Amino acid sequence: MSGFSYIAPLLIVSAVSQGITNCDYGHFEVDPSTGNCAFDCEYDNRYVAISTLSFAFIKEECSNVQYAAIFYPGDCASLDDLVWPSDCGCPFCGCSTETTTPVYNTVTKYVRKSCVSTLCSSVVDEATGQEALVHQYNTELSVYDAVFWNEFACPPQTCTVGEDEYVQGDDWIPENSDGTCGDSFCFCGSDGTENCASFSAITSSTDALLKYKFLDQCRYYLQDCL
């Protein structure tokens, strides 16, 4: 599976955190006044040194750390567990055994449910060749609408239609043999099944998911068909 090819120089950092205040969000970038990687507080060029950041704060700001702390708490519990990219950005949490097959987990937070894939894979320092194994994550699918809440599978399922492959939740209007737009609407269900219905059937259908998806997308699709 692709999508985990993070290649960047590494800097291993261990720091004693003193915490910060009046900084609810932001991102990591190079502080132009010092040339060092720092946290830009609330995107207003108020730079905070990495050495003053607590593990809890970094975890809240960086999804890689947040997910590692949830799924692999033994590998991600303190500042000493962090691996920092020297090109400045969110750190990773180290791991000990490289994996090639993703592990999938469902994460529910507030009104969003996500399917997150996990790998323990190597990142490489292009300058020195130094390698480190880190937990890396990819969000494969997210739902946040009540209609789709139960139309969810992790890992995501796919539907193969001819030479085309669709991921669950994808929808499309099949073309006629002459390339013109057809008169039916399809979507890929969470069980990997292609679900199709004619436009006329959808209007009288009692399938709430089918009607919702059609009405949600009809302006986008039908403007090419009218």
Coordinates of C-alpha atoms in Angstrom, one line a residue:
M1 CA 0.0 0.0 0.0
S2 CA 1.3 3.4 -0.9
G3 CA 0.9 6.7 0.9
F4 CA 3.4 6.2 3.6
S5 CA 6.6 7.3 1.8
Y6 CA 7.7 10.1 4.2
I7 CA 11.3 10.8 3.3
A8 CA 13.0 13.6 5.3
P9 CA 16.1 14.3 7.3
L10 CA 15.7 13.4 11.0
L11 CA 16.5 15.1 14.2
I12 CA 16.0 13.2 17.5
V13 CA 15.0 15.6 20.2
S14 CA 14.4 15.1 23.9
A15 CA 13.3 18.2 25.8
V16 CA 12.1 19.2 29.3
S17 CA 8.7 20.9 28.8
Q18 CA 7.7 23.9 30.8
G19 CA 4.3 24.4 29.0
I20 CA 3.0 27.4 27.2
T21 CA -0.1 29.7 27.6
N22 CA -2.3 31.7 25.3
C23 CA -1.6 29.4 22.4
D24 CA -4.6 27.2 21.3
Y25 CA -3.5 26.2 17.8
G26 CA -0.8 26.8 15.2
H27 CA 1.8 24.8 13.3
F28 CA 5.5 24.0 13.2
E29 CA 7.7 26.1 11.0
V30 CA 11.2 27.8 11.0
D31 CA 11.4 30.9 13.1
P32 CA 13.1 33.4 10.8
S33 CA 14.7 35.3 13.6
T34 CA 16.6 32.2 14.9
G35 CA 16.6 29.8 12.0
N36 CA 15.3 27.1 14.3
C37 CA 12.2 25.0 14.1
A38 CA 9.5 26.4 16.4
F39 CA 5.8 26.4 16.9
D40 CA 4.0 29.4 15.3
C41 CA 1.3 30.2 17.8
E42 CA -2.1 30.9 16.3
Y43 CA -0.4 31.7 12.9
D44 CA 0.6 35.2 14.0
N45 CA 4.4 34.8 14.0
R46 CA 4.5 34.3 17.7
Y47 CA 7.1 31.6 17.8
V48 CA 7.5 29.2 20.7
A49 CA 10.6 27.1 21.2
I50 CA 10.1 23.4 20.9
S51 CA 11.9 22.9 24.2
T52 CA 9.0 24.6 26.0
L53 CA 6.2 22.4 24.5
S54 CA 4.7 19.7 26.6
F55 CA 4.0 16.2 25.2
A56 CA 0.2 16.8 25.7
F57 CA 0.3 20.0 23.6
I58 CA 2.3 18.3 20.8
K59 CA -0.1 15.4 20.8
E60 CA -3.1 17.7 20.4
E61 CA -1.5 19.5 17.5
C62 CA -0.1 16.5 15.6
S63 CA -2.3 13.6 14.4
N64 CA 0.6 11.2 14.0
V65 CA 1.4 11.6 17.7
Q66 CA -2.2 11.6 18.7
Y67 CA -3.0 8.3 16.9
A68 CA 0.3 6.6 18.1
A69 CA -0.6 7.6 21.7
I70 CA -4.0 6.0 21.3
F71 CA -3.1 2.8 19.5
Y72 CA 0.5 2.2 20.8
P73 CA 0.8 4.0 24.2
G74 CA 3.9 2.0 25.0
D75 CA 5.7 3.7 22.1
C76 CA 4.2 7.2 22.5
A77 CA 3.9 8.5 26.0
S78 CA 6.6 11.2 26.5
L79 CA 8.8 13.7 24.7
D80 CA 11.6 11.1 24.7
D81 CA 9.5 9.0 22.3
L82 CA 9.3 11.7 19.6
V83 CA 11.3 11.7 16.3
W84 CA 11.5 15.1 14.7
P85 CA 12.0 15.8 11.0
S86 CA 14.8 18.3 10.6
D87 CA 13.0 20.1 7.8
C88 CA 10.6 21.3 10.5
G89 CA 7.1 19.8 11.0
C90 CA 5.1 17.6 13.3
P91 CA 7.1 14.8 14.9
F92 CA 6.4 11.1 14.8
C93 CA 6.6 8.4 17.6
G94 CA 9.2 5.7 17.2
C95 CA 8.4 2.0 16.8
S96 CA 10.5 -1.1 16.9
T97 CA 9.3 -3.6 14.3
E98 CA 8.7 -2.6 10.7
T99 CA 5.4 -3.6 9.2
T100 CA 4.3 -3.8 5.5
T101 CA 0.6 -4.6 6.0
P102 CA -1.5 -1.7 7.4
V103 CA -3.5 -2.1 10.6
Y104 CA -6.9 -0.4 10.4
N105 CA -8.6 1.3 13.3
T106 CA -11.8 3.3 13.7
V107 CA -11.5 6.6 15.5
T108 CA -14.6 8.4 16.7
K109 CA -14.2 12.0 17.8
Y110 CA -17.1 14.5 18.3
V111 CA -19.3 14.1 15.2
R112 CA -16.7 12.5 13.0
K113 CA -15.9 8.8 12.5
S114 CA -12.6 8.0 10.7
C115 CA -10.9 4.9 9.4
V116 CA -7.2 5.2 10.1
S117 CA -4.5 2.9 8.7
T118 CA -1.2 2.4 10.6
L119 CA 2.3 1.3 9.5
C120 CA 5.6 1.2 11.4
S121 CA 7.9 2.2 8.6
S122 CA 11.3 3.7 8.0
V123 CA 12.1 7.4 7.4
V124 CA 15.6 8.2 6.1
D125 CA 18.0 11.1 6.5
E126 CA 18.9 11.9 2.9
A127 CA 22.1 13.7 4.0
T128 CA 23.5 11.0 6.4
G129 CA 21.5 7.9 5.5
Q130 CA 20.4 7.6 9.2
E131 CA 17.1 5.6 9.5
A132 CA 14.4 5.5 12.1
L133 CA 11.3 3.5 12.4
V134 CA 8.2 5.5 13.2
H135 CA 4.5 5.1 13.4
Q136 CA 2.8 6.6 10.3
Y137 CA -0.9 7.1 9.8
N138 CA -3.3 7.8 6.9
T139 CA -7.0 8.7 7.2
E140 CA -8.6 6.4 4.6
L141 CA -12.2 7.5 5.1
S142 CA -14.2 9.9 7.3
V143 CA -17.9 10.4 7.8
Y144 CA -19.6 13.1 9.8
D145 CA -23.2 13.1 8.5
A146 CA -25.9 11.2 10.3
V147 CA -27.1 9.7 7.0
F148 CA -23.7 8.1 6.4
W149 CA -22.8 7.2 10.0
N150 CA -23.8 3.5 9.6
E151 CA -22.7 3.4 6.0
F152 CA -19.1 2.9 7.2
A153 CA -16.6 0.1 6.9
C154 CA -12.9 0.0 8.0
P155 CA -10.9 -0.8 6.0
P156 CA -12.9 0.9 3.2
Q157 CA -14.5 -1.4 0.7
T158 CA -14.2 -1.0 -3.1
C159 CA -16.6 -1.6 -6.0
T160 CA -15.1 -2.7 -9.4
V161 CA -17.3 -1.6 -12.3
G162 CA -15.7 -2.6 -15.7
E163 CA -12.2 -1.1 -15.6
D164 CA -13.1 1.4 -13.0
E165 CA -12.7 1.0 -9.2
Y166 CA -14.7 3.1 -6.7
V167 CA -14.2 3.4 -2.9
Q168 CA -17.2 3.1 -0.7
G169 CA -19.1 6.4 -0.7
D170 CA -18.1 7.2 -4.3
D171 CA -21.0 7.9 -6.6
W172 CA -21.3 8.3 -10.4
I173 CA -23.7 8.4 -13.3
P174 CA -22.9 5.7 -15.8
E175 CA -22.5 6.7 -19.4
N176 CA -24.3 5.3 -22.3
S177 CA -22.4 3.3 -25.0
D178 CA -22.3 6.4 -27.2
G179 CA -20.6 8.4 -24.4
T180 CA -23.7 10.4 -23.4
C181 CA -25.0 10.6 -19.8
G182 CA -27.2 7.8 -18.7
D183 CA -30.4 8.0 -16.7
S184 CA -29.3 6.2 -13.6
F185 CA -27.3 7.0 -10.5
C186 CA -24.9 4.7 -8.7
F187 CA -22.9 4.6 -5.5
C188 CA -20.5 2.2 -3.9
G189 CA -21.8 0.8 -0.6
S190 CA -19.9 0.0 2.5
D191 CA -20.2 -3.7 1.7
G192 CA -18.4 -3.2 -1.7
T193 CA -21.7 -3.5 -3.6
E194 CA -22.6 -1.3 -6.5
N195 CA -26.0 0.3 -5.9
C196 CA -27.8 1.8 -8.9
A197 CA -31.3 3.2 -9.6
S198 CA -32.9 5.1 -12.4
F199 CA -33.6 8.8 -11.8
S200 CA -37.4 8.2 -11.8
A201 CA -37.0 5.3 -9.3
I202 CA -35.0 7.5 -6.9
T203 CA -37.7 10.1 -6.6
S204 CA -40.1 7.6 -5.2
S205 CA -37.6 5.5 -3.3
T206 CA -37.8 5.0 0.4
D207 CA -34.0 4.4 0.6
A208 CA -33.0 7.5 2.6
L209 CA -29.3 7.0 1.8
L210 CA -29.8 6.7 -1.9
K211 CA -32.0 9.8 -2.1
Y212 CA -29.6 11.8 0.1
K213 CA -26.6 10.9 -2.0
F214 CA -28.4 11.7 -5.3
L215 CA -29.8 15.0 -4.1
D216 CA -26.3 15.9 -2.7
Q217 CA -24.6 15.2 -6.0
C218 CA -27.3 15.8 -8.7
R219 CA -26.3 19.4 -9.3
Y220 CA -22.7 18.4 -9.9
Y221 CA -23.6 15.5 -12.2
L222 CA -26.7 16.6 -14.0
Q223 CA -25.3 19.9 -15.2
D224 CA -23.3 17.8 -17.6
C225 CA -26.3 15.9 -18.7
L226 CA -28.9 18.6 -19.4

